[in-house]
PDB file of C-alpha atoms in Angstrom:
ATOM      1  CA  UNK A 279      87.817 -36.921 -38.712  1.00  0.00           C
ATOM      2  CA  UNK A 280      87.898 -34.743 -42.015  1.00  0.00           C
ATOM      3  CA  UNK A 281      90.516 -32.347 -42.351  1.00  0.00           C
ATOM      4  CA  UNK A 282      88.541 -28.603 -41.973  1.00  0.00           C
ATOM      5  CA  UNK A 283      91.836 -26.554 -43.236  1.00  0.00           C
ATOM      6  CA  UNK A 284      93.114 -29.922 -45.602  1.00  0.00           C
ATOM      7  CA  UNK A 285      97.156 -28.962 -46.335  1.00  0.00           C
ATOM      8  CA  UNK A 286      97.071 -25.770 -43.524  1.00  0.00           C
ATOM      9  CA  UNK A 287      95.860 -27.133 -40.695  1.00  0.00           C
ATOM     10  CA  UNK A 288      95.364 -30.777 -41.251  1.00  0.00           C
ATOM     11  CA  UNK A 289      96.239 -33.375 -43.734  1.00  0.00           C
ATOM     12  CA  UNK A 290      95.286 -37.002 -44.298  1.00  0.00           C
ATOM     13  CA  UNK A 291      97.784 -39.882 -43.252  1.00  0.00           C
ATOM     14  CA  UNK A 292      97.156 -42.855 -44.942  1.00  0.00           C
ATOM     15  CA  UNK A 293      97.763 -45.953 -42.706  1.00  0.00           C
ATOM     16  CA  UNK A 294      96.418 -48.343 -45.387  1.00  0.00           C
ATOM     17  CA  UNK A 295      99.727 -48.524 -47.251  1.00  0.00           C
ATOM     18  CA  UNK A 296     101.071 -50.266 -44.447  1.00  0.00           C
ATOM     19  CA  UNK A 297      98.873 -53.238 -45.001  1.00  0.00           C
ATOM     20  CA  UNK A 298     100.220 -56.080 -47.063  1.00  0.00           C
ATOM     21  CA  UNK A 299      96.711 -56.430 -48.935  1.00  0.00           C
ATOM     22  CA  UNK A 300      97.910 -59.268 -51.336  1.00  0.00           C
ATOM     23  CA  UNK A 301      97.955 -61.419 -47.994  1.00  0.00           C
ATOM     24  CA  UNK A 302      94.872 -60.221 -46.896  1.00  0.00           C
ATOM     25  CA  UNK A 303      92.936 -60.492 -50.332  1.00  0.00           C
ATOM     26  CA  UNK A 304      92.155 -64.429 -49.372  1.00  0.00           C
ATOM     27  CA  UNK A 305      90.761 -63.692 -45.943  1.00  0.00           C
ATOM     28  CA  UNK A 306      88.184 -61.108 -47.417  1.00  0.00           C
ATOM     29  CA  UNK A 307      85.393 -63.543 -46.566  1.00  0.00           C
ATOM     30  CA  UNK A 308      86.498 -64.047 -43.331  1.00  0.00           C
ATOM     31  CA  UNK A 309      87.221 -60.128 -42.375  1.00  0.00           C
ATOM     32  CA  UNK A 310      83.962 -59.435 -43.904  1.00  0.00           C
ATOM     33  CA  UNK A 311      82.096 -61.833 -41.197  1.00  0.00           C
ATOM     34  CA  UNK A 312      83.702 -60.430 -38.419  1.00  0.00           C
ATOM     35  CA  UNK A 313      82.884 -56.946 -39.585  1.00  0.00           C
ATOM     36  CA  UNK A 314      79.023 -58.177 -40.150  1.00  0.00           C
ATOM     37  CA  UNK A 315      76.898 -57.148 -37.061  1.00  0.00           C
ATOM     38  CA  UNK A 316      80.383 -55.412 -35.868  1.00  0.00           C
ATOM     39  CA  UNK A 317      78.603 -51.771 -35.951  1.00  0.00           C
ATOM     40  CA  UNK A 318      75.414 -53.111 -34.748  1.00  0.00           C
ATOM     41  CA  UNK A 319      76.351 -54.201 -31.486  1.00  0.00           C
ATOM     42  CA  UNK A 320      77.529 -50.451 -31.101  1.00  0.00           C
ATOM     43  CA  UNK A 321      74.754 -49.104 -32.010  1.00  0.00           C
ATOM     44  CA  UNK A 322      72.691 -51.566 -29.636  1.00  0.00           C
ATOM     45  CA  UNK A 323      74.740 -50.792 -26.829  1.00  0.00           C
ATOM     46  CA  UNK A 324      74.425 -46.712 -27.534  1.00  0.00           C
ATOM     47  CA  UNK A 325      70.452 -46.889 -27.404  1.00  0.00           C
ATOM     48  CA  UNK A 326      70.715 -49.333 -24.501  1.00  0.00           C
ATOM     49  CA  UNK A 327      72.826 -46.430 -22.636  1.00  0.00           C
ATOM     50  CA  UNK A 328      70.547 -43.390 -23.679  1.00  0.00           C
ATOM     51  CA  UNK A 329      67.568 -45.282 -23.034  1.00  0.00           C
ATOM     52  CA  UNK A 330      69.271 -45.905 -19.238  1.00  0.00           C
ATOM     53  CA  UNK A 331      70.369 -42.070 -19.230  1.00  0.00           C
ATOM     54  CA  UNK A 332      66.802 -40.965 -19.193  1.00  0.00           C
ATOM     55  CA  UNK A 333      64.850 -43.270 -17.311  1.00  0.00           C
ATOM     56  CA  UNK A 334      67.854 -41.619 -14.521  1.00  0.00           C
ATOM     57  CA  UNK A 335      66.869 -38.666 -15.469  1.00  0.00           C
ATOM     58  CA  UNK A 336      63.173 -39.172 -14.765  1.00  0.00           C
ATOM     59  CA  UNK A 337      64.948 -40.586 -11.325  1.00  0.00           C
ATOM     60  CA  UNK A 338      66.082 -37.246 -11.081  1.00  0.00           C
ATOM     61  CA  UNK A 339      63.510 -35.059 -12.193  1.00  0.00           C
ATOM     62  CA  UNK A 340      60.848 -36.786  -9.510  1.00  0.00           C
ATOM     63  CA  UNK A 341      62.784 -35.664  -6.417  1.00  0.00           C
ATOM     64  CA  UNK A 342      64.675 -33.056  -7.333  1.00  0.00           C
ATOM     65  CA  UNK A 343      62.573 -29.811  -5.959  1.00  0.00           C
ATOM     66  CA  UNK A 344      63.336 -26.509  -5.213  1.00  0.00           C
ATOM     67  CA  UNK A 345      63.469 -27.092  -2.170  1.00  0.00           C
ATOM     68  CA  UNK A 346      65.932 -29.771  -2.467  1.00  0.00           C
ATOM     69  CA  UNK A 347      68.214 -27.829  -4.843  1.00  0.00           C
ATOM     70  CA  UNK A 348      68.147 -25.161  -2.009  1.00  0.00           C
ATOM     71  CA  UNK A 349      69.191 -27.424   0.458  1.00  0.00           C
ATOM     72  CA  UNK A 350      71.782 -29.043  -1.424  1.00  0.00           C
ATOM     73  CA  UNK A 351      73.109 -25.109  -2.317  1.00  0.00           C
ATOM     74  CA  UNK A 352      73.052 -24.959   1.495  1.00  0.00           C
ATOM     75  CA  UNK A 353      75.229 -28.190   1.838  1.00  0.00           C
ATOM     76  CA  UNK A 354      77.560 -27.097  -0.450  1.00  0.00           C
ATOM     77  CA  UNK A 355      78.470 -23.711   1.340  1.00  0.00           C
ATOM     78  CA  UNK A 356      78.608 -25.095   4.545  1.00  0.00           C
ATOM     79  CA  UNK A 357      81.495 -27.605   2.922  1.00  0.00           C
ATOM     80  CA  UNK A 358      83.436 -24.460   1.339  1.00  0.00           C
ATOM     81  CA  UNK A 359      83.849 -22.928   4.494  1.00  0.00           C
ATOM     82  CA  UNK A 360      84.785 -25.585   6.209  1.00  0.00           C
ATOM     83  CA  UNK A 361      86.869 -27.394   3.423  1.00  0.00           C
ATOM     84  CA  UNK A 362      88.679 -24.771   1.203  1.00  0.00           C
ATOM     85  CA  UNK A 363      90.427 -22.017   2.606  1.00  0.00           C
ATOM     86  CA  UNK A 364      89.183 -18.090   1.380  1.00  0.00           C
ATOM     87  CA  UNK A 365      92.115 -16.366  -0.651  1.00  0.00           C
ATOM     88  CA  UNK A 366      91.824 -13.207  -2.427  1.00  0.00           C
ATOM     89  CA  UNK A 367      92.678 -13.636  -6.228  1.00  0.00           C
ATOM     90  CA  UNK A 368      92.698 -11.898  -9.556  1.00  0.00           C
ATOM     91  CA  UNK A 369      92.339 -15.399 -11.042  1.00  0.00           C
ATOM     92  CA  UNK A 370      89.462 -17.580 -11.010  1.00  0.00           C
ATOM     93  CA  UNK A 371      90.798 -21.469 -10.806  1.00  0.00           C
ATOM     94  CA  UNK A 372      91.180 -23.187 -14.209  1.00  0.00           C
ATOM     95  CA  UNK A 373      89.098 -26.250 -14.808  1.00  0.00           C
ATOM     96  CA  UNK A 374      89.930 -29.163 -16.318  1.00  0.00           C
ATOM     97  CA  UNK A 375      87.291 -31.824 -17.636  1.00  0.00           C
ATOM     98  CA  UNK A 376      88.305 -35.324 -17.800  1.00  0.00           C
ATOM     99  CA  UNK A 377      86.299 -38.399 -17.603  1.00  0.00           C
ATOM    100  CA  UNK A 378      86.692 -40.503 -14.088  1.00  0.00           C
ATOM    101  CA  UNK A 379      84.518 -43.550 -15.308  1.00  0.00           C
ATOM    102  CA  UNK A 380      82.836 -45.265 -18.389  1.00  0.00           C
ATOM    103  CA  UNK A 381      80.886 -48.198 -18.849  1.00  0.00           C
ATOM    104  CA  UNK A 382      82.774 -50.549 -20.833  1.00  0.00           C
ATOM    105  CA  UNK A 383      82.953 -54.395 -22.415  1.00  0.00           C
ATOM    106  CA  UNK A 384      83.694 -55.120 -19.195  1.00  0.00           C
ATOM    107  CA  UNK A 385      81.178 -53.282 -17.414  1.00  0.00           C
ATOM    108  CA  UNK A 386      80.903 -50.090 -15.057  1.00  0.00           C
ATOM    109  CA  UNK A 387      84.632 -48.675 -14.496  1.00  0.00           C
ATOM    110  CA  UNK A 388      85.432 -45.984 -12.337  1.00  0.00           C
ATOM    111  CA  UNK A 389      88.758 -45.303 -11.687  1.00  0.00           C
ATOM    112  CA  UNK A 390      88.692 -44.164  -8.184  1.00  0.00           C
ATOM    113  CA  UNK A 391      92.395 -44.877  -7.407  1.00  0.00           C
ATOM    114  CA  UNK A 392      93.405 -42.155  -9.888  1.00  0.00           C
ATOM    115  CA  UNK A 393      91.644 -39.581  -7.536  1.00  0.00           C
ATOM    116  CA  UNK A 394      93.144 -40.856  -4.426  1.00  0.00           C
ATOM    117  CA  UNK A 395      96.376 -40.826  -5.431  1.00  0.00           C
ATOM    118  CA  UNK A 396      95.707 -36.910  -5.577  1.00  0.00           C
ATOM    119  CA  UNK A 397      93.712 -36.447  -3.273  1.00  0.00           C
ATOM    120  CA  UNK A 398      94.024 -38.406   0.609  1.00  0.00           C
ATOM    121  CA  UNK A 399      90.561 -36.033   1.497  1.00  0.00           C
ATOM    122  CA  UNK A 400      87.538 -37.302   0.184  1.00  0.00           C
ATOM    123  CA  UNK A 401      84.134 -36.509   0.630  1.00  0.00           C
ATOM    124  CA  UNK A 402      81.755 -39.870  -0.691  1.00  0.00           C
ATOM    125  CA  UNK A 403      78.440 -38.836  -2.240  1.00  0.00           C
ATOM    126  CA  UNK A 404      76.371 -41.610  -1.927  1.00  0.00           C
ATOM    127  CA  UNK A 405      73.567 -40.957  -4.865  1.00  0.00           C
ATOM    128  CA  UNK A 406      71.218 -43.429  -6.432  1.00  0.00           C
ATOM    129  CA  UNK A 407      69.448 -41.228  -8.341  1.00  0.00           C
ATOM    130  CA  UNK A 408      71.527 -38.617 -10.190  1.00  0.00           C
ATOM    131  CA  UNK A 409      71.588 -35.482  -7.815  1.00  0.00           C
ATOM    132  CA  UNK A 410      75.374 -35.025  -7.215  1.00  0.00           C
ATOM    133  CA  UNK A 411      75.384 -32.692 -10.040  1.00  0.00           C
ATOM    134  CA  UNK A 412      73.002 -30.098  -8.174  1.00  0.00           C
ATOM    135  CA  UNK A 413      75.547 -30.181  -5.123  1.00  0.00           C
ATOM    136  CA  UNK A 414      78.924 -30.534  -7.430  1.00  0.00           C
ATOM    137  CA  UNK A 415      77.976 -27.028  -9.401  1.00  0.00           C
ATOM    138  CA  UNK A 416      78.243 -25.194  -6.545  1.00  0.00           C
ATOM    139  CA  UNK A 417      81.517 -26.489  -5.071  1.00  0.00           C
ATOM    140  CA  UNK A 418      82.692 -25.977  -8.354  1.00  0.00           C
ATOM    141  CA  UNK A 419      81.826 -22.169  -8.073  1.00  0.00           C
ATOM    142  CA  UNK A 420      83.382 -21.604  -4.650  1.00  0.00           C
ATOM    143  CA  UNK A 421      86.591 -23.758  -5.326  1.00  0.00           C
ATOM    144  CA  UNK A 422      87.145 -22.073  -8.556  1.00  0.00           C
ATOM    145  CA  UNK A 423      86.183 -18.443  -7.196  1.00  0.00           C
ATOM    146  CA  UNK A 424      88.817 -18.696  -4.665  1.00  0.00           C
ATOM    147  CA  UNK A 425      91.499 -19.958  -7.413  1.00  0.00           C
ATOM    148  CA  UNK A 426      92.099 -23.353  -6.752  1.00  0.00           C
ATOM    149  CA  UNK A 427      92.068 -25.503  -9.654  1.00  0.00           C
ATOM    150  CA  UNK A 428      90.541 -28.549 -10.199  1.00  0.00           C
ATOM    151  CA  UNK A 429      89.457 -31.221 -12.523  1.00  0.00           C
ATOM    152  CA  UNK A 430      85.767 -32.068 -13.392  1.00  0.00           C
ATOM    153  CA  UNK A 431      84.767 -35.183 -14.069  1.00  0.00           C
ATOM    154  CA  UNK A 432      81.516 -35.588 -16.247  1.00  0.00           C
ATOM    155  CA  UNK A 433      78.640 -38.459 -15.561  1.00  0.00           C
ATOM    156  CA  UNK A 434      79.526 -40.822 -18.127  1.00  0.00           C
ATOM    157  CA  UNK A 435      75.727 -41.471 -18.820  1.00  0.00           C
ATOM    158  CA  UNK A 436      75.010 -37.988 -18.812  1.00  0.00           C
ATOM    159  CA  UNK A 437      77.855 -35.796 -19.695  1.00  0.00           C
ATOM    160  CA  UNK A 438      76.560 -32.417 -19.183  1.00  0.00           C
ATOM    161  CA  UNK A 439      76.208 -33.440 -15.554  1.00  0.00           C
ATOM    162  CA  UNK A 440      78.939 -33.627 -12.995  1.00  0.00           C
ATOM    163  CA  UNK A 441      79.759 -36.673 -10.784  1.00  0.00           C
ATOM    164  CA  UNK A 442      83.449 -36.081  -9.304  1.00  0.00           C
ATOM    165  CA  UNK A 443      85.395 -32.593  -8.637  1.00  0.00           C
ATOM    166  CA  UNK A 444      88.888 -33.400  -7.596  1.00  0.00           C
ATOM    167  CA  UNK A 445      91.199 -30.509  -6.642  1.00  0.00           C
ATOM    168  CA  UNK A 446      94.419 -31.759  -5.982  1.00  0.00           C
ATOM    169  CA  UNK A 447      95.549 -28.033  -4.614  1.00  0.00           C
ATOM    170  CA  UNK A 448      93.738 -28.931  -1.227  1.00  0.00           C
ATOM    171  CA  UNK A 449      93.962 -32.752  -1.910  1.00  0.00           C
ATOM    172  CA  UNK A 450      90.656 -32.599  -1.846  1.00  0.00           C
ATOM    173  CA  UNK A 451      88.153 -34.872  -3.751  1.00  0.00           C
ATOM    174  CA  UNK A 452      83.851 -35.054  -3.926  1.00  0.00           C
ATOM    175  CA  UNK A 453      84.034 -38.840  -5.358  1.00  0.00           C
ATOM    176  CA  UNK A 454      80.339 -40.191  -6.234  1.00  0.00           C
ATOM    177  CA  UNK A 455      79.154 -43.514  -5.531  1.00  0.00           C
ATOM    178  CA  UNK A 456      76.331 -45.493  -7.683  1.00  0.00           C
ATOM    179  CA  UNK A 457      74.533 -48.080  -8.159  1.00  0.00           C
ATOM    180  CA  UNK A 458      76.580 -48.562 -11.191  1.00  0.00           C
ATOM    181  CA  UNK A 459      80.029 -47.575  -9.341  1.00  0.00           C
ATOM    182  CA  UNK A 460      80.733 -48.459  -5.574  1.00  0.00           C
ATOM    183  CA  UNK A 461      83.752 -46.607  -3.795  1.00  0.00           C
ATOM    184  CA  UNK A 462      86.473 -48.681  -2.625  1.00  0.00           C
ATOM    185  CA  UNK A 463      87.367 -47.157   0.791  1.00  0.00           C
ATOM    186  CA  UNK A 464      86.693 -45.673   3.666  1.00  0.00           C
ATOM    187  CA  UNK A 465      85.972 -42.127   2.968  1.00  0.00           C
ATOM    188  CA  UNK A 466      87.000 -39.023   5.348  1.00  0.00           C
ATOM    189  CA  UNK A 467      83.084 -38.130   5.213  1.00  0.00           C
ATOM    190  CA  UNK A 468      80.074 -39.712   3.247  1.00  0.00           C
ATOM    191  CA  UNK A 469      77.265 -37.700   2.343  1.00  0.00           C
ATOM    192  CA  UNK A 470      73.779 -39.327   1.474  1.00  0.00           C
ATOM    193  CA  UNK A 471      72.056 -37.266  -1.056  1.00  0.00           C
ATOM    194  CA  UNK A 472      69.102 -39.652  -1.447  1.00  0.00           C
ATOM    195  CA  UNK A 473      67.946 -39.161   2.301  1.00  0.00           C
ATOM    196  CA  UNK A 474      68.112 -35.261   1.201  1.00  0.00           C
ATOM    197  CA  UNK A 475      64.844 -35.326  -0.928  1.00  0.00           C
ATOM    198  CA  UNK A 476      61.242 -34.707   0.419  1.00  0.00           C
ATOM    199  CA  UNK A 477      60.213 -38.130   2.371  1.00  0.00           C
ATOM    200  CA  UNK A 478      57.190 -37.768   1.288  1.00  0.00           C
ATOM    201  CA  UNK A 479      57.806 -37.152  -2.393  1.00  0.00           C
ATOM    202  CA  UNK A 480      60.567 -40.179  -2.208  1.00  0.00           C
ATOM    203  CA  UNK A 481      57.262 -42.455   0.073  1.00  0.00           C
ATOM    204  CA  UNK A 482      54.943 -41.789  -2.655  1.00  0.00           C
ATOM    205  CA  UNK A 483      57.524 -42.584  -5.385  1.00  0.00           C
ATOM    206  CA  UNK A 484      59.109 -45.310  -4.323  1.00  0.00           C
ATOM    207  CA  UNK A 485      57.540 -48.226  -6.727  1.00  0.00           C
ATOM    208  CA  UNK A 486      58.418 -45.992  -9.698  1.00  0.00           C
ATOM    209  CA  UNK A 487      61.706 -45.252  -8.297  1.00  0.00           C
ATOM    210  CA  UNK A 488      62.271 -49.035  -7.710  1.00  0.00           C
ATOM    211  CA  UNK A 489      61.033 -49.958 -10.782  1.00  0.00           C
ATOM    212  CA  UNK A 490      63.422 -47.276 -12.710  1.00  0.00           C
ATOM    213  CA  UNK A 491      66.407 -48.298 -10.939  1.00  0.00           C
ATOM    214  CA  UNK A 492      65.479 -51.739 -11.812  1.00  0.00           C
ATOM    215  CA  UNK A 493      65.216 -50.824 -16.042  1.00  0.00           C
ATOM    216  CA  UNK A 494      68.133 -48.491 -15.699  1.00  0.00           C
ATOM    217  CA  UNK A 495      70.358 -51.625 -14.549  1.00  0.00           C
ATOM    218  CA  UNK A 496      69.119 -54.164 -17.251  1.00  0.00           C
ATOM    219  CA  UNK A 497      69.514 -52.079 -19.845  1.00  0.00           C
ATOM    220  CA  UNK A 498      73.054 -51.009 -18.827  1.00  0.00           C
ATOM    221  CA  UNK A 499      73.747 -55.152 -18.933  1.00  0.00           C
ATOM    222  CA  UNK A 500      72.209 -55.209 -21.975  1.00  0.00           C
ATOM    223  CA  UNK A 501      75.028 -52.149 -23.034  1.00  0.00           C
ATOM    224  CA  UNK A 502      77.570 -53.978 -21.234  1.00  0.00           C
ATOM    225  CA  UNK A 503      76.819 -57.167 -22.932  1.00  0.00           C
ATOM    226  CA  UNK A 504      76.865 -55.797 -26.929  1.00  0.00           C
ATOM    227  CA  UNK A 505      80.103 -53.744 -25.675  1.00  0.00           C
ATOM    228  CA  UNK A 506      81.320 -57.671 -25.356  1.00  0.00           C
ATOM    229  CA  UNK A 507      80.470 -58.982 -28.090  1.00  0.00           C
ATOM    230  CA  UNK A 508      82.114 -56.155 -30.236  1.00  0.00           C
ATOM    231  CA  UNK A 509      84.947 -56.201 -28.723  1.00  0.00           C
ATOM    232  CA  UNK A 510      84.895 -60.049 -29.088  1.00  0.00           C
ATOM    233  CA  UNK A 511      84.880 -59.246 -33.035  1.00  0.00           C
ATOM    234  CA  UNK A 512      87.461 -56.613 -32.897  1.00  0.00           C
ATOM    235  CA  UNK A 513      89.950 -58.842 -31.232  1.00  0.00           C
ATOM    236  CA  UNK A 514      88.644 -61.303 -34.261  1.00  0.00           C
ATOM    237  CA  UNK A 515      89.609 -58.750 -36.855  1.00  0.00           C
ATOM    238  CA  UNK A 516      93.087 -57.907 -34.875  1.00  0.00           C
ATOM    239  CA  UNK A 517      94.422 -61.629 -34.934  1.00  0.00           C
ATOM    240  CA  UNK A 518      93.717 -61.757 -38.890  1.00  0.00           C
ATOM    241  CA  UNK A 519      94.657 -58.204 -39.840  1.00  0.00           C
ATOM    242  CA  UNK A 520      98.048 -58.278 -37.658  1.00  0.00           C
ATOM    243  CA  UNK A 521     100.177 -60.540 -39.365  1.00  0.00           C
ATOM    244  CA  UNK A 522      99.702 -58.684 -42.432  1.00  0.00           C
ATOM    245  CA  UNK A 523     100.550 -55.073 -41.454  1.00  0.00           C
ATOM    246  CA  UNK A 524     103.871 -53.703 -41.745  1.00  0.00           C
ATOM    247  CA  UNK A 525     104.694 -51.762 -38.603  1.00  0.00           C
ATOM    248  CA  UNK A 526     107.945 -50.436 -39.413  1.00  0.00           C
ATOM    249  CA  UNK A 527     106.431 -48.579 -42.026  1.00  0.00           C
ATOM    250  CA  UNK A 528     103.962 -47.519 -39.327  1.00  0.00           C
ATOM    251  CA  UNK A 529     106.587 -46.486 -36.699  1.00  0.00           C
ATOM    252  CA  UNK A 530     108.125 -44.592 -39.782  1.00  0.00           C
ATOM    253  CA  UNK A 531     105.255 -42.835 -40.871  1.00  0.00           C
ATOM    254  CA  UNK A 532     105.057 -41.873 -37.290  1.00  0.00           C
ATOM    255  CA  UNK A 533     108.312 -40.438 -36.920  1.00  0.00           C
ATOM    256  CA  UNK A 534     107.555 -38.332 -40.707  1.00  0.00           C
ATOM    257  CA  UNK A 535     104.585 -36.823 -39.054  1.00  0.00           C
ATOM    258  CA  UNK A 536     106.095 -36.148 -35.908  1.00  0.00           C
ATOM    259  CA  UNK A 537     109.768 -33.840 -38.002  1.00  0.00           C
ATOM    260  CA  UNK A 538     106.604 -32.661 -39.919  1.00  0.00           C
ATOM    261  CA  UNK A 539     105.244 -31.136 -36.887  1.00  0.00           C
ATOM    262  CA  UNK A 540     108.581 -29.944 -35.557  1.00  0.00           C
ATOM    263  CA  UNK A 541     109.401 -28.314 -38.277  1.00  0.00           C
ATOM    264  CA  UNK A 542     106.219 -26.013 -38.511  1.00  0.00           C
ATOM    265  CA  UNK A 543     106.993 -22.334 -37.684  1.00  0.00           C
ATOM    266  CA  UNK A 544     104.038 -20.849 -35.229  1.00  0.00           C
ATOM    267  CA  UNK A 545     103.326 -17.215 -36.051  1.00  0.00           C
TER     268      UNK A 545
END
């Protein structure tokens, strides 16, 4: 990150004084072969997930209808009336975005536990093929126009998409289930979005569906897999850089920034 407001707003900290780089001066070779191909398998792994992200999307884009985003509006309202309670309010509910799951070095996460430790009333949506969103928006809008808050969790793989809404106020969770993630529990009610599309649009579709779902997956492996191998060389670069880093002089640059920051006067 560069400073935008350098010596107002932000200011550089310099971490690289802490290393002891007479020590390290030797090992150049060596930190330079771990660092070779260390970007790379980043940047592998980032084309692997967009290239995933829209062969879901074309998932998506083949069933999703009008018709189907009606009925899944429909769904939606019959689950705020029965679900969260009507209250008149001058406040709409605040929404917080955080991220439920990611796909990771060691593959798919989704930390389901988080939400029901929150939340002991969850609705499953069972969704193969990226259509929570279409039902999530509108819970959103009903849960937040009654002035509950809640917490929106973005798709990892497509992050202007929703795939969880938790709203601890009612402990009350919509928790989606993946290919890529599978929900751990018995839920209080599961709702199968796939069997919500057209039958005959989803009939018609199904080798390109099959065959999508079956790219999608490889190439998230193939994500997975670079994710693995650059951690593998960051752990590399860790157990030669470590011995030669002062961290008191970390923890005391730490404790500088942080009577730095106390000490600012907010006007």
């Amino acid at each position: 990150m560069e400073p935008k407001y350098p010596g107002v707003v932000e200011r550089y900290v310099n971490l690289g004084s802490c290393y002891a780089t007479e020590a390290l001066w030797p090992l150049r070779r060596e930190i330079m072969g771990c660092m070779a191909g260390y970007k790379g398998c980043y940047q592998r792994a980032y084309r692997c997930l967009g290239a995933a992200a829209e062969i879901m999307e074309d998932q998506r884009s083949i069933l999703l209808t009008d018709a189907l985003a009606q009925k899944l509006a429909k769904r939606a309202h019959g689950i705020l009336a029965r679900e969260v309670p009507r209250r008149r309010t001058e406040r709409p509910g605040l929404v917080k975005q955080r991220f439920l799951g990611a796909v990771t070095h060691r593959g798919p996460v989704c930390l389901y536990n988080t939400a029901l430790a929150q939340c002991g009333k969850v609705y499953e949506l069972t969704d193969s093929c990226s259509l929570a969103h279409d039902l999530l928006i509108h819970l959103l809008a009903g849960i937040t126009a009654n002035g509950y808050d809640l917490v929106a969790c973005p798709d990892p793989m497509a992050p202007d998409r929703l795939a969880h809404l938790l709203v601890p106020q009612l402990e009350l969770a919509f928790l989606t289930a993946s290919p890529l993630y599978s929900f751990p529990c018995k839920p209080y009610r599961r709702i199968r979005l796939d069997t919500a599309a057209d039958s005959e649009i989803l009939r018609r579709s199904r080798p390109r569906l099959r065959f999508a779902k079956k790219v999608s997956a490889a190439l998230v492996d193939e994500a997975v897999s670079s994710l693995a191998q650059a951690k593998a060389m960051h752990d590399s670069l860790e157990a030669i850089y470590n011995p030669h880093v002062d961290f008191s002089l970390v923890d005391s640059t730490a404790r500088a920034v942080w009577d730095e920051i106390q000490s600012f006067q907010v006007e």
